[in-house]
Short mmCIF file of C-alpha atoms and ligand atoms in Angstrom, two decimals:
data_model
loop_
_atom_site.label_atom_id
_atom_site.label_comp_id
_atom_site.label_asym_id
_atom_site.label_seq_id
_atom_site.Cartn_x
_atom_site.Cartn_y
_atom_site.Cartn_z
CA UNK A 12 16.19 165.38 -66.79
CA UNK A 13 14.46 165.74 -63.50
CA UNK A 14 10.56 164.54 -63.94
CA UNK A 15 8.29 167.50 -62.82
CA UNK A 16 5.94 167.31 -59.88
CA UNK A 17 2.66 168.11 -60.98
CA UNK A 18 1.60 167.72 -57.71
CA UNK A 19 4.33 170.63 -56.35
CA UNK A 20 3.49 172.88 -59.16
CA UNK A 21 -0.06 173.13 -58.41
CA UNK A 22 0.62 173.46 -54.80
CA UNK A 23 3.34 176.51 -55.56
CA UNK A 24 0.45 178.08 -57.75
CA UNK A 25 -2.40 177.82 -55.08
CA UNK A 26 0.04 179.74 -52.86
CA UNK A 27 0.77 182.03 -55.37
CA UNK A 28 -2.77 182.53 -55.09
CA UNK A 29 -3.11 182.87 -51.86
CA UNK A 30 -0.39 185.82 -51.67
CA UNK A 31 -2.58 187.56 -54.54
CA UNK A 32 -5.75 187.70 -52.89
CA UNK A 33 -4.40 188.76 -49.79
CA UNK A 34 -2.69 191.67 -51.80
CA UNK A 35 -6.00 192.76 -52.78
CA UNK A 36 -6.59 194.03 -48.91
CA UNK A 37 -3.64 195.97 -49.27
CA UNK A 38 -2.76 199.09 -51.55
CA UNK A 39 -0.89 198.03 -54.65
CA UNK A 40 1.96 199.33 -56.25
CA UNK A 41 0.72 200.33 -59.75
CA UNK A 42 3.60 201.54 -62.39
CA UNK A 43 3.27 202.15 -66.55
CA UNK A 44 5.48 199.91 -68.97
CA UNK A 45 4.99 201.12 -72.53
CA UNK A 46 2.32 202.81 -72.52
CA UNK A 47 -0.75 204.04 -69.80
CA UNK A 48 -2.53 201.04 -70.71
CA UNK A 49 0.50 198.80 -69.90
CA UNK A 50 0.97 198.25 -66.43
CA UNK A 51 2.67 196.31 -63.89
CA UNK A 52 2.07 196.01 -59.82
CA UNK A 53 4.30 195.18 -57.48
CA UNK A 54 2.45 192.32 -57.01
CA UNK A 55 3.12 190.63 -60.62
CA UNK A 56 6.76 191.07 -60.21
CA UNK A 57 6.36 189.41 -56.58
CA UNK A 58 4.57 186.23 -57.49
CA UNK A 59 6.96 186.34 -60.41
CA UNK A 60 10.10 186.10 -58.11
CA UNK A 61 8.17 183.45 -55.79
CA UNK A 62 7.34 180.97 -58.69
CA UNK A 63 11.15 181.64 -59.59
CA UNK A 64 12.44 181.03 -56.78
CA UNK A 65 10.47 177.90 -56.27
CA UNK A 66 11.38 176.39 -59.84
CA UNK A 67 15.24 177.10 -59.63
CA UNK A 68 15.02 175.45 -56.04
CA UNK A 69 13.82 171.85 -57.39
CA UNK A 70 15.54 172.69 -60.93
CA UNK A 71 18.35 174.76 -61.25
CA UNK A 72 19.02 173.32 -64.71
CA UNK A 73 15.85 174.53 -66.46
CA UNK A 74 15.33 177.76 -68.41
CA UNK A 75 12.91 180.22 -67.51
CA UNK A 76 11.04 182.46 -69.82
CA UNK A 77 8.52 185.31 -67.74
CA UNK A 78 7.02 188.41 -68.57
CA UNK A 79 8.56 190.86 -65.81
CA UNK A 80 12.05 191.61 -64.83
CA UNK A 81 14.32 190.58 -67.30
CA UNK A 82 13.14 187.13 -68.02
CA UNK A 83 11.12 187.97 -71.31
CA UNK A 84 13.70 186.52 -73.62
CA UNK A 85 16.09 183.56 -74.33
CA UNK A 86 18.81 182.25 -76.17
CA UNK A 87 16.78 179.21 -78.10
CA UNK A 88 13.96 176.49 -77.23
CA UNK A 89 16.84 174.48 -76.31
CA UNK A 90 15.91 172.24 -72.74
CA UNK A 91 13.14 172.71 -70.56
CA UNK A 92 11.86 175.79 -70.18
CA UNK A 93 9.46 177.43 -67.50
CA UNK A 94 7.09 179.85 -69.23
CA UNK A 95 5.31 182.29 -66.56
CA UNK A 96 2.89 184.87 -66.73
CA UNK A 97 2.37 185.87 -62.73
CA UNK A 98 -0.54 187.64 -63.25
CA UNK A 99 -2.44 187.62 -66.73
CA UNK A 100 -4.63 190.65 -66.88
CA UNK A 101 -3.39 192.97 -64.72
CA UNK A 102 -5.91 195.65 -66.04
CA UNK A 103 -8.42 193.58 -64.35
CA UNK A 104 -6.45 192.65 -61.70
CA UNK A 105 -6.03 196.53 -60.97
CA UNK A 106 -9.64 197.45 -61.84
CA UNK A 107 -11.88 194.27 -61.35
CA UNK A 108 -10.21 192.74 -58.65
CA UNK A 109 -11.39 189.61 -60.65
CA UNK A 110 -10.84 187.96 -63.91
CA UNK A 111 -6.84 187.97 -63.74
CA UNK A 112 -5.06 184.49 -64.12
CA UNK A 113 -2.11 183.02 -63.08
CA UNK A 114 -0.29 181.09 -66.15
CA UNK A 115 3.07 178.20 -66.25
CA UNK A 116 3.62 176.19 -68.97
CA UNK A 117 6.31 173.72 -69.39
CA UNK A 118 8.23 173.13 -72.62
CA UNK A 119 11.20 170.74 -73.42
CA UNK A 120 12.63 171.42 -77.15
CA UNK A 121 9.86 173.36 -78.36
CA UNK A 122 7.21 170.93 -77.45
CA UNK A 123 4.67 171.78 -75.15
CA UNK A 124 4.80 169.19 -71.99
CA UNK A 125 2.31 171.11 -69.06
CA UNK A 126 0.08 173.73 -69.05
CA UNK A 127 -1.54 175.26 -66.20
CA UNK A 128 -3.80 178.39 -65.76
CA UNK A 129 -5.47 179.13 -62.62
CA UNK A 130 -8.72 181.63 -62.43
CA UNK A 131 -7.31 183.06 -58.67
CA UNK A 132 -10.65 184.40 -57.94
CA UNK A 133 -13.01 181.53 -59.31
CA UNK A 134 -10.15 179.01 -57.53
CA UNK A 135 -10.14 176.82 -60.77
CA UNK A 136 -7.06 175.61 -61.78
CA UNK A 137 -7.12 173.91 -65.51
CA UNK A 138 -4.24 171.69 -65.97
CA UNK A 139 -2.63 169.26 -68.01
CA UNK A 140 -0.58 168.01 -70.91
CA UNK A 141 -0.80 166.30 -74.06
CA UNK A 142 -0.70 162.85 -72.67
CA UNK A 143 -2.71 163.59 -69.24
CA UNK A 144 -5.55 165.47 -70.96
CA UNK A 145 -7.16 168.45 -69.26
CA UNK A 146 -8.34 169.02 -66.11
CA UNK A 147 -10.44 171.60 -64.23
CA UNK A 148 -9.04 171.41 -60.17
CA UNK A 149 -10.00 167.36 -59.50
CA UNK A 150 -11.81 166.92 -62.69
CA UNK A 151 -11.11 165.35 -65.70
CA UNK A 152 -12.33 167.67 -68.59
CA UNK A 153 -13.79 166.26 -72.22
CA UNK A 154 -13.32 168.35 -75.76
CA UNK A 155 -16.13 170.13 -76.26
CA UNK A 156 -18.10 169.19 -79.38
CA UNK A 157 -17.23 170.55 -82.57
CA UNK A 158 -19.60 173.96 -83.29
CA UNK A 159 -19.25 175.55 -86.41
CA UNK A 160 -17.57 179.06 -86.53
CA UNK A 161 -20.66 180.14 -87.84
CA UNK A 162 -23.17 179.60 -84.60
CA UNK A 163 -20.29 180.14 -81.81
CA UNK A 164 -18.56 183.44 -80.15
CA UNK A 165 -14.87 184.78 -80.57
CA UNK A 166 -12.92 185.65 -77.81
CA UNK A 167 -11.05 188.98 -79.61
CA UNK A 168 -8.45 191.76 -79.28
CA UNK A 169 -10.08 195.12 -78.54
CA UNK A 170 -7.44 196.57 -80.46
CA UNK A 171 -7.41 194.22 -83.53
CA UNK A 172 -11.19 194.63 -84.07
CA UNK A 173 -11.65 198.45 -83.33
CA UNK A 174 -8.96 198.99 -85.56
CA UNK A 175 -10.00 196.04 -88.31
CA UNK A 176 -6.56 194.68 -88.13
CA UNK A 177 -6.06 192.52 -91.13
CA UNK A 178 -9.32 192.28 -91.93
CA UNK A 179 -10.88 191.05 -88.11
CA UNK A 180 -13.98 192.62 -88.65
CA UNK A 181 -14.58 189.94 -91.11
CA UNK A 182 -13.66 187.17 -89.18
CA UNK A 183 -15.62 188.56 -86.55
CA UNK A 184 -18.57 188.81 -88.86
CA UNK A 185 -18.73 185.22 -89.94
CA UNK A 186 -19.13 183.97 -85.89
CA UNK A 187 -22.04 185.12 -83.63
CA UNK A 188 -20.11 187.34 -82.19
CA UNK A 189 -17.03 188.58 -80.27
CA UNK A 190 -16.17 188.50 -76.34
CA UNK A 191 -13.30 190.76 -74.89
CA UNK A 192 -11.81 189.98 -71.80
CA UNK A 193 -8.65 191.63 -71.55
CA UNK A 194 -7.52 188.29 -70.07
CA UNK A 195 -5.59 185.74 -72.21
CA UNK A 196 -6.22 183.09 -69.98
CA UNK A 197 -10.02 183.22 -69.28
CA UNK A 198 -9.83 183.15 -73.13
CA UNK A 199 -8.45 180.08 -73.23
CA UNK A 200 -10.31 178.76 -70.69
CA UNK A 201 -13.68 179.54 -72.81
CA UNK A 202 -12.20 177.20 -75.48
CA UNK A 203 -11.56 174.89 -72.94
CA UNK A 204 -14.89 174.60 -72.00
CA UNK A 205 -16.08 174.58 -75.12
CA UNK A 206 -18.27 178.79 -74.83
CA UNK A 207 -15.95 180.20 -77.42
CA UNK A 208 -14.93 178.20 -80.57
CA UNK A 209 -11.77 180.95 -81.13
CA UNK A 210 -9.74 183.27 -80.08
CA UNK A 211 -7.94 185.78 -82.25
CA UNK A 212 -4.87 187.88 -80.36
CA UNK A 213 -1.86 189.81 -80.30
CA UNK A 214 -0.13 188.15 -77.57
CA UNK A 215 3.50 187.19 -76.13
CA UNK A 216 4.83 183.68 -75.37
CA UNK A 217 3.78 183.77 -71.35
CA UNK A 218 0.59 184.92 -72.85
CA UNK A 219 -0.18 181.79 -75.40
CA UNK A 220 2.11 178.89 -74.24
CA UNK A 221 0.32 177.87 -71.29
CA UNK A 222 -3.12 177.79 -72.82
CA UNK A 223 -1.89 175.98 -76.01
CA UNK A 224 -0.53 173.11 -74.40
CA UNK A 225 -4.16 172.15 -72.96
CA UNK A 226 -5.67 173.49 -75.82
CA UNK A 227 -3.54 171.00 -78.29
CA UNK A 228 -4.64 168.36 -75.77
CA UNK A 229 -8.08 168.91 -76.75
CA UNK A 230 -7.79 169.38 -80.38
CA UNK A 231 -7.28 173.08 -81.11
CA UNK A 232 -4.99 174.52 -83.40
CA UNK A 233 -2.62 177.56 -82.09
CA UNK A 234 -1.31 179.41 -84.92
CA UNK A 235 -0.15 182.68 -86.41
CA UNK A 236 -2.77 184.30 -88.56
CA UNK A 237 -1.86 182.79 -91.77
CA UNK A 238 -1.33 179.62 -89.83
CA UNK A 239 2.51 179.69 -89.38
CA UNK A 240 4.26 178.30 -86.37
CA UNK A 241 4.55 180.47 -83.09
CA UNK A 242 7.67 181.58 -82.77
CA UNK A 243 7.87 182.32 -78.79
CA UNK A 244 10.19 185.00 -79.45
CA UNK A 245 8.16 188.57 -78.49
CA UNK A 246 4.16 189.24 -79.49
CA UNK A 247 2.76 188.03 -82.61
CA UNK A 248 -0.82 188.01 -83.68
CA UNK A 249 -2.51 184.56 -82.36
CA UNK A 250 -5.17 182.85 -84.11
CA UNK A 251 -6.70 179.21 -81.81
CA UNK A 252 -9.75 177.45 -82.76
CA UNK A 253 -10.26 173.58 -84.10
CA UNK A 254 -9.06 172.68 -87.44
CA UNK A 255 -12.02 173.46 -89.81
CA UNK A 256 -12.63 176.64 -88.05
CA UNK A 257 -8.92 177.35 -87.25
CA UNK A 258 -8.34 176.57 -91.28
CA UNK A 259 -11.33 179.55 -92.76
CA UNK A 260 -10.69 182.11 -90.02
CA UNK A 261 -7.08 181.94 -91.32
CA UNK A 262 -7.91 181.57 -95.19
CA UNK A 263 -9.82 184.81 -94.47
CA UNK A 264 -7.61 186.68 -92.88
CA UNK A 265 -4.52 186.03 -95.71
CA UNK A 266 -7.66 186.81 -97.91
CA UNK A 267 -7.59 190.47 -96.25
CA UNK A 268 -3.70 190.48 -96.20
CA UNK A 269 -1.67 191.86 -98.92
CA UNK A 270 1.42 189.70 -100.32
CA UNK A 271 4.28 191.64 -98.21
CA UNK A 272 2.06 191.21 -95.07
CA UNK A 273 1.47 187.54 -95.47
CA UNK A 274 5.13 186.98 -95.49
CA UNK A 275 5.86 188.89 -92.72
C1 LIG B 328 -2.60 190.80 -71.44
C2 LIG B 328 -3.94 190.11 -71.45
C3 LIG B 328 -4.82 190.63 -72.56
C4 LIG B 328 -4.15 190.55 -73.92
C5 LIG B 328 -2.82 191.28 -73.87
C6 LIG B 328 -1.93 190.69 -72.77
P1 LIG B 328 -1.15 190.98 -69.15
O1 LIG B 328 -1.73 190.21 -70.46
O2 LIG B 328 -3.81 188.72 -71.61
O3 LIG B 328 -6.02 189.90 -72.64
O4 LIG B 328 -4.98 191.16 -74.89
O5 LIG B 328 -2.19 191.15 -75.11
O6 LIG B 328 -0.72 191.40 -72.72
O7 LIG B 328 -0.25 192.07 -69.67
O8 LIG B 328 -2.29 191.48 -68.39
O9 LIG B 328 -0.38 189.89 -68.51
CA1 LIG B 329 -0.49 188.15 -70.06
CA1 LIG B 330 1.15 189.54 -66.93
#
């Protein structure tokens, strides 16, 4: 198999970039998926076909997994696969015109090989893999020091803690406090950088897989709620902090759970 070039990648995301921001001159193309809260420009489906188009260029071979168009399933983990999320908070993207992301991460048989999420508007790429370590543009990044869940913040779902999803409100209880950002990746970031010790989701592959590689670099544990495997196959809730952490905020939510649910 072809070795990637980290080196391309990062270039193919800065343009990527680029095209964004100058979108944001320019009237965008909103449309609803699901639901009124769901949406899409014509702008994520763009950088999704230009990262495409680069990757099949250099490797036709590979899979690709991506969250618009008809790329949001496949067959098995199988190979390397391409995971993209073109723009990660598109409510922001749309509203803020700040705090959106754009997300790759690389996976051969399951495993998590690159990650890569870049902060368009902040121009801070964070990148790496489980050998390289992490790295914030140029810089190499350290793993934060260990803070107990107790005396740090939790980046959470709106959703999951308005509506005390399997118990959240407890979780969210036993930390200082919660953060929403409505952007997976700016989530992951905080963990990164060691501001949040957790973040507790509902989110899709293109929205975790990215993150988790760096984050497993550093440490963290990305999990299920009751601490099962992800299973990259459609949204599932997401629980990521470092072990001991990682370990009580899931013993309290299968706590909250009944039997059927922590089966599920
Ligand atoms: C969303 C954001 C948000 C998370 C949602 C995701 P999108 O991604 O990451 O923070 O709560 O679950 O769908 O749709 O803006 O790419
Ligand atoms: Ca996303
Ligand atoms: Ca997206």
């Amino acid at each position: 198999m072809k070795t990637v070039n980290i080196e391309q990648v990062k270039n193919w995301l800065m343009e990527a970039g680029e095209f964004i921001k100058e979108s944001l001159t320019k009237t965008l193309e909103v449309k609803e998926k699901s639901n009124r809260k769901d949406l899409v420009t014509n702008i994520d489906e763009e950088t999704q076909q230009f990262l495409i188009k680069k990757i099949q260029e250099v490797y036709p071979k590979d899979k690709i997994l991506g969250e618009e168009q008809g790329y949001s399933t496949i067959d098995s983990l199988d190979g390397r696969i391409w995971i993209i999320d073109p723009i990660d908070g598109t409510m922001n993207f749309v509203i803020e015109q700040e705090n959106f992301c754009i997300m790759l991460g690389i996976f051969e048989d399951g495993i998590g090989q690159l990650g890569f999420i870049y902060d368009v508007m902040r121009g801070e790429l964070y990148w790496g893999g489980k050998e390289l370590g992490v790295y914030r543009n140029k810089e190499k990044l350290s793993a934060p020091d260990p803070v107990d869940l107790r005396d740090g913040l939790l980046g959470f779902n709106a959703y999951m803690y308005g509506e005390n999803v399997h118990g959240a409100k407890a979780v969210a209880n036993a930390s200082m406090g919660i953060r929403v950002s409505g952007c997976a990746g700016l989530e992951m970031i905080a963990l990164l950088k060691g501001s949040h010790v957790g973040y507790i989701s509902n989110l899709a592959p293109w929205d975790y897989a990215p993150g988790m590689v760096l984050l497993e670099s550093f440490g963290y544990q990305s999990t299920t709620l009751t601490g099962e495997a992800l299973s990259f196959d459609g949204r599932e809730y997401f629980a990521a902090a470092m072990p001991e952490n990682h370990q009580k905020i899931v013993a309290m939510f299968k706590e909250n759970m009944t039997e059927k649910q922590r089966n599920e």
